[in-house]
XYZ file of C-alpha atoms in Angstrom:
439
model
C 24.522 15.984 -19.660
C 27.738 14.671 -22.014
C 26.462 11.618 -24.237
C 28.730 9.808 -27.300
C 25.152 8.853 -28.934
C 21.558 10.614 -29.265
C 19.129 8.975 -28.322
C 17.482 8.023 -31.194
C 21.118 6.703 -32.652
C 21.432 4.861 -29.101
C 18.674 2.254 -30.550
C 19.317 2.703 -34.147
C 22.820 1.004 -33.197
C 21.457 -1.480 -30.887
C 19.333 -2.792 -33.500
C 21.842 -2.603 -36.011
C 24.229 -4.896 -33.977
C 21.356 -7.409 -33.189
C 20.963 -7.854 -36.685
C 24.596 -7.701 -37.557
C 26.081 -9.812 -34.679
C 21.977 -11.860 -33.821
C 22.439 -10.392 -30.174
C 19.370 -11.734 -27.930
C 17.141 -9.231 -26.561
C 18.899 -9.760 -23.186
C 21.836 -8.491 -24.685
C 20.051 -5.579 -26.303
C 18.319 -4.635 -23.020
C 22.042 -4.399 -21.129
C 22.898 -2.467 -23.759
C 20.176 -0.054 -23.378
C 20.318 -0.359 -19.764
C 23.700 0.935 -19.598
C 23.375 3.629 -22.409
C 19.964 4.719 -19.890
C 23.311 4.573 -16.623
C 25.041 6.935 -18.279
C 22.084 9.685 -19.475
C 20.427 9.413 -16.180
C 22.617 8.558 -13.783
C 21.256 5.507 -12.490
C 20.092 2.169 -13.815
C 16.550 1.616 -11.765
C 15.453 4.563 -14.257
C 14.245 1.019 -16.345
C 10.937 -0.537 -15.764
C 12.830 -4.051 -16.070
C 15.513 -3.299 -12.866
C 12.891 -2.418 -10.441
C 11.691 -4.781 -7.773
C 8.386 -4.114 -7.161
C 5.509 -1.457 -8.556
C 5.015 1.788 -6.121
C 2.456 0.584 -3.321
C 3.464 -3.266 -3.634
C 5.912 -4.954 -1.380
C 4.617 -4.018 1.724
C 7.183 -5.231 4.504
C 4.265 -5.278 7.249
C 1.777 -7.663 5.142
C 4.658 -10.196 3.934
C 3.702 -12.694 6.788
C 0.076 -12.798 8.637
C 0.891 -13.751 12.010
C -0.818 -16.686 13.396
C -3.884 -15.871 15.954
C -1.663 -17.253 19.072
C 1.267 -14.787 17.830
C 1.501 -11.364 20.013
C 1.789 -10.074 16.910
C -1.657 -10.858 15.581
C -4.319 -8.502 14.969
C -6.430 -9.786 17.713
C -3.710 -9.988 20.628
C -1.815 -6.802 19.820
C -5.569 -4.899 19.905
C -6.093 -6.679 23.217
C -2.228 -5.378 24.430
C -3.334 -1.788 22.596
C -6.415 -0.911 25.032
C -4.661 -2.259 27.928
C -1.383 0.181 27.436
C -4.386 2.609 26.510
C -5.555 2.529 29.665
C -1.997 2.562 31.659
C -2.154 -0.821 32.545
C 0.241 -3.834 32.645
C 0.038 -6.431 30.411
C 1.450 -9.529 29.868
C 2.861 -8.367 26.670
C 3.713 -5.186 27.485
C 6.908 -5.337 25.913
C 5.155 -5.077 22.348
C 6.120 -1.542 21.072
C 3.419 0.449 19.052
C 3.763 3.037 16.139
C 0.915 5.066 15.048
C 0.633 6.700 11.468
C -1.913 9.784 11.738
C -3.774 10.499 8.762
C -5.708 13.748 7.863
C -8.138 13.963 4.784
C -5.919 10.930 3.086
C -3.180 12.697 3.850
C -0.707 10.355 5.758
C 1.925 12.477 8.477
C 5.405 12.788 6.860
C 8.597 14.540 7.614
C 11.561 15.077 5.690
C 15.365 14.783 6.109
C 18.735 16.428 4.228
C 20.748 13.580 2.756
C 24.843 14.178 1.791
C 25.709 14.729 -1.504
C 23.516 15.105 -4.382
C 20.867 12.715 -3.654
C 18.821 15.568 -2.199
C 15.871 15.258 0.783
C 14.322 12.094 1.318
C 10.975 11.846 2.775
C 9.931 9.554 6.189
C 6.453 8.560 7.737
C 5.437 10.423 10.520
C 5.267 7.405 12.604
C 5.303 8.062 16.297
C 4.976 6.213 19.599
C 2.009 5.507 21.613
C 3.383 7.431 24.214
C 3.857 10.410 22.212
C 0.078 10.009 20.868
C -0.930 10.157 24.443
C 0.693 13.381 24.967
C 0.183 15.062 21.317
C -4.113 13.858 21.613
C -4.689 14.457 25.504
C -6.000 18.014 24.791
C -7.268 17.373 21.445
C -11.063 15.948 20.211
C -9.103 13.036 18.781
C -10.447 9.768 20.456
C -7.395 7.604 21.347
C -8.913 4.184 21.751
C -9.214 0.899 20.448
C -11.968 1.483 17.913
C -10.037 4.407 16.285
C -6.863 2.294 15.425
C -6.674 0.339 12.166
C -4.368 -2.192 12.572
C -1.769 -2.481 9.629
C 1.157 -4.804 10.622
C 4.079 -5.960 12.332
C 7.949 -6.391 12.243
C 8.019 -9.699 14.425
C 12.197 -8.701 14.481
C 11.495 -5.472 16.380
C 8.176 -6.827 18.264
C 6.648 -3.532 16.202
C 2.978 -3.358 15.692
C 1.961 -0.257 13.219
C -1.239 1.395 13.480
C -3.066 4.183 11.746
C -5.591 6.692 13.021
C -7.574 9.466 11.221
C -7.556 12.586 12.917
C -9.474 14.673 10.057
C -11.853 15.996 12.519
C -9.101 18.020 14.530
C -7.872 21.024 13.064
C -5.550 22.195 16.097
C -2.964 18.672 15.621
C -1.751 20.033 12.114
C -0.028 23.169 14.174
C 1.220 20.876 16.727
C 3.017 18.505 13.981
C 4.202 21.521 11.833
C 6.159 22.480 15.246
C 7.800 19.369 15.274
C 8.344 20.000 11.219
C 5.634 16.923 11.059
C 2.961 17.479 7.801
C 0.173 15.794 6.172
C 1.319 15.551 2.506
C -0.573 13.953 -0.078
C -0.121 10.432 -1.044
C 0.501 11.313 -4.910
C 3.169 14.103 -4.051
C 4.961 11.573 -1.559
C 4.641 9.109 -4.471
C 6.432 11.022 -6.854
C 8.865 12.241 -4.225
C 9.741 8.352 -3.704
C 13.379 7.451 -4.936
C 12.746 4.387 -6.619
C 15.912 3.170 -6.143
C 15.333 3.865 -2.184
C 14.031 0.194 -0.701
C 12.961 1.808 2.137
C 11.795 5.097 1.001
C 9.296 2.609 -1.365
C 8.593 0.212 1.676
C 6.958 3.132 3.514
C 5.318 4.217 0.556
C 3.661 0.778 0.174
C 2.541 1.361 4.309
C 1.104 4.467 3.469
C -0.911 3.500 0.652
C -1.850 0.340 2.623
C -3.156 2.375 5.486
C -5.080 5.302 3.754
C -6.861 2.116 1.818
C -7.929 0.687 5.356
C -8.903 4.205 6.824
C -10.611 4.981 3.696
C -12.491 1.679 3.648
C -13.525 2.121 8.028
C -15.056 5.861 6.609
C -17.482 4.409 3.938
C -18.345 1.329 5.562
C -19.685 3.046 8.997
C -23.534 1.517 8.153
C -24.756 -1.713 7.333
C -25.480 -1.522 3.290
C -28.412 -4.372 3.872
C -30.034 -2.553 6.704
C -28.598 0.853 7.476
C -27.760 -0.286 10.924
C -24.002 0.640 12.393
C -21.215 -1.792 11.817
C -18.523 -2.711 14.436
C -14.913 -3.433 13.452
C -13.829 -6.918 14.820
C -10.696 -7.895 16.080
C -9.063 -8.765 12.902
C -9.380 -4.525 12.337
C -10.260 -5.596 8.381
C -13.610 -6.839 9.273
C -16.766 -5.264 10.230
C -19.933 -6.511 11.124
C -23.635 -5.155 11.287
C -24.848 -4.288 14.727
C -28.369 -5.741 13.921
C -28.853 -8.819 15.828
C -31.413 -9.773 12.713
C -28.696 -8.671 9.766
C -25.379 -9.234 11.314
C -23.297 -9.411 7.846
C -19.948 -9.204 7.736
C -18.035 -6.666 5.512
C -14.705 -6.765 4.095
C -12.426 -4.080 2.611
C -12.999 -3.728 -0.881
C -10.805 -3.919 -4.128
C -11.766 -2.166 -7.033
C -10.174 -4.123 -10.343
C -9.031 -1.665 -12.945
C -7.259 -3.124 -16.209
C -4.936 -0.544 -18.150
C -3.577 -1.877 -21.325
C -0.986 -1.042 -24.056
C -2.716 -1.499 -27.210
C -0.253 -2.621 -29.981
C 0.219 -2.059 -33.579
C 2.527 -5.258 -34.691
C 2.508 -4.657 -38.440
C 3.539 -0.734 -37.828
C 5.490 -1.170 -34.587
C 3.660 1.376 -32.942
C 1.428 2.094 -29.909
C -1.836 3.501 -28.986
C -1.892 5.926 -26.387
C -4.658 8.279 -24.536
C -4.874 11.550 -22.874
C -7.685 12.597 -20.470
C -8.752 16.035 -20.082
C -7.135 16.242 -16.527
C -3.937 15.628 -17.482
C -1.390 18.036 -17.700
C -0.060 18.997 -21.062
C 1.725 16.656 -23.476
C 1.420 13.524 -21.100
C 0.360 10.527 -22.646
C -0.557 7.394 -21.241
C -2.307 4.214 -21.678
C -5.812 3.355 -22.105
C -7.832 1.930 -18.712
C -11.240 1.139 -17.504
C -12.875 -0.398 -14.625
C -13.964 -4.149 -15.212
C -17.761 -4.804 -14.978
C -19.340 -7.533 -13.229
C -19.611 -11.056 -14.938
C -16.916 -10.084 -17.451
C -13.011 -11.607 -17.800
C -9.961 -9.495 -17.254
C -9.818 -9.664 -21.109
C -12.843 -9.026 -21.951
C -12.913 -5.815 -20.083
C -9.369 -4.961 -22.055
C -10.797 -5.577 -25.409
C -14.607 -3.719 -24.340
C -13.038 -0.722 -22.957
C -9.979 -0.491 -25.658
C -13.343 -0.621 -28.427
C -15.466 1.807 -26.392
C -12.737 4.137 -25.835
C -11.069 4.226 -29.373
C -13.269 1.884 -31.915
C -9.852 -0.236 -31.688
C -10.833 -4.007 -31.859
C -8.287 -6.158 -30.031
C -7.280 -9.781 -30.437
C -4.954 -11.417 -28.595
C -4.506 -10.123 -24.653
C -1.251 -11.231 -22.546
C -1.007 -10.158 -18.876
C 2.158 -8.131 -18.128
C 1.984 -7.400 -13.908
C -0.232 -5.889 -11.319
C -0.217 -2.749 -8.766
C -2.232 -1.751 -5.916
C -3.318 1.805 -6.519
C -4.522 3.813 -3.553
C -4.603 7.255 -4.882
C -7.658 7.167 -6.943
C -11.036 8.603 -5.375
C -11.942 8.001 -1.931
C -15.339 5.804 -2.968
C -12.780 3.548 -4.439
C -10.029 3.427 -1.647
C -7.984 0.722 -3.008
C -7.877 0.500 -7.022
C -6.059 -2.811 -8.123
C -4.460 -1.952 -11.711
C -4.114 -5.182 -13.815
C -1.699 -4.421 -16.955
C -1.973 -6.111 -20.227
C -0.760 -5.943 -23.508
C -3.433 -5.966 -25.819
C -2.858 -6.528 -29.842
C -4.636 -4.482 -32.448
C -6.440 -6.223 -35.159
C -8.022 -2.836 -36.302
C -6.474 0.529 -36.447
C -8.755 3.891 -37.449
C -9.291 5.660 -34.108
C -12.727 6.668 -33.392
C -12.479 8.507 -30.017
C -15.348 8.712 -27.804
C -14.980 12.232 -26.171
C -17.013 11.473 -23.347
C -13.962 8.821 -22.252
C -10.690 10.366 -23.705
C -9.686 14.098 -25.174
C -7.550 12.384 -27.830
C -6.005 9.182 -29.093
C -3.210 8.325 -31.085
C -1.150 5.835 -32.741
C 2.657 6.284 -31.639
C 5.586 4.903 -33.264
C 8.660 3.068 -31.236
C 10.967 5.742 -32.294
C 8.918 8.953 -30.569
C 8.356 6.425 -27.446
C 11.612 5.840 -27.014
C 12.836 9.397 -27.842
C 10.369 10.490 -25.260
C 11.190 8.065 -22.651
C 15.105 9.370 -22.781
C 14.149 12.771 -23.035
C 12.100 12.930 -19.779
C 13.720 13.768 -16.590
C 12.081 11.307 -13.953
C 14.884 11.835 -11.625
C 14.684 15.688 -11.734
C 10.906 15.397 -11.066
C 11.367 13.067 -7.959
C 13.852 15.324 -6.538
C 11.769 18.340 -7.192
C 9.022 16.631 -5.718
C 10.875 15.861 -2.543
C 12.292 19.207 -1.885
C 8.256 20.341 -1.989
C 7.854 17.800 0.856
C 10.729 19.149 2.646
C 9.411 22.645 2.076
C 5.917 21.804 3.437
C 7.384 20.294 6.505
C 9.397 23.229 7.280
C 6.282 25.453 6.637
C 6.700 26.606 3.125
C 4.809 24.695 0.339
C 6.162 24.923 -3.081
C 3.666 25.447 -5.560
C 5.228 24.125 -8.559
C 3.928 20.874 -10.452
C 6.389 17.793 -10.359
C 4.935 17.468 -14.017
C 6.482 20.741 -15.263
C 10.136 19.217 -14.803
C 9.901 16.374 -17.669
C 11.735 18.666 -19.972
C 14.737 17.396 -22.568
C 18.228 18.196 -21.697
C 18.332 20.984 -23.365
C 15.763 22.877 -21.392
C 13.221 22.724 -24.221
C 9.742 21.242 -23.630
C 9.613 17.357 -24.940
C 6.911 16.946 -27.123
C 5.352 14.410 -24.890
C 6.333 12.433 -21.825
C 4.344 9.195 -19.903
C 3.960 8.916 -16.298
C 7.145 8.141 -14.697
C 8.258 5.051 -12.586
C 5.785 5.214 -9.877
C 2.753 4.019 -12.304
C 2.244 0.580 -14.171
C 1.934 2.399 -17.497
C 5.233 3.734 -17.279
C 6.080 -0.336 -16.855
C 4.045 -1.141 -19.736
C 5.104 1.361 -22.529
C 9.195 0.710 -21.516
C 8.749 -2.753 -21.333
C 7.490 -2.379 -24.895
C 10.088 0.164 -26.299
C 12.775 -1.664 -24.995
C 11.997 -5.032 -27.330
C 13.582 -5.204 -30.749
C 11.162 -4.289 -33.211
C 7.837 -7.492 -33.812
C 9.136 -9.069 -31.161
C 6.352 -10.137 -28.646
C 6.204 -8.383 -25.615
C 4.527 -11.336 -23.810
C 8.334 -12.308 -23.670
C 9.681 -9.847 -21.361
């Protein structure tokens, strides 16, 4: 790929210009972003240009209809039950789209695009009538109780539902014949073109749907008395069926702190490796919040427990829904912070991390410039296309984070779909010794 400057000299020049001509941080960010445009072919590679994190910005959740609105969960549910029975209803003009899931995987399809954009995946949303036809000969119960309300689009009189069809294997063949397949949400996450607003919206819808379905699956019984729970009309609330209990149950959110630990004095950051990571991948430290502690306290505790680094100042960056964690935690919320180190000697807890090391700004910048995130995205998108055509490609998208010469980069970070990427790039794009909290 033609380039006037190497990745390291680009940053050297930026910093030199800032000292000579007193350029603002915004001007430097603009200069670097323009450089990134020539290198990656899209300015959206930089975290500052993304409108929202992956799994955020769900268009179906932007506004909650009032209870008197035909698109509201209670009224839409009544219309759904009527249409399932084949009866007419005063609100029968409503259209329903259903998103099937199997073992946590949403139904998806793929289509080719013109030019060099590569294939694009789409959610496998099907009409209610098509659901009736597809499920009629299967063991899937198509009823109001099996459908989970996702939201609506008022401009189109559309209401969206999700359904779990994990128990019926015959549907897989039926969907394959129509070039649909059930795809892991993590694969779709990597395959999403983060410059494509529709694709990002579809990913957010799929993430929300998976979280709700997983919650419904793990809340079938009351945690207090053990009796069965029943779904309330709001579709995001359950209640114990035991008249003596009647406990209400709501979807759970599991908050996780994720932090980029910064050494201001030596202009470097602390990154860790877990044993489950693919080779050469490093990321931010993270951990679950314990009962009775604040977010800031969790940042300090987790950093100390994992690396024996003492943290002082903690500043908030952003947050991201994360529905691709373990099924027992159906919807994690990643809460991102910059944490400033007060001590610097690392002592890794091997039960938590495989390794943790300080990395200089120059090394981080080089890794960001070398990693071909766009190539990995297109590789994953091609994999989804192959899967929908019945041919699954086994290559891991992570294997495509290579440098331009074809040699393996010494390290890389999670792609733009992860909040860790945004924490790291936000710090890397600063001037040395400036405050990350000002970004």
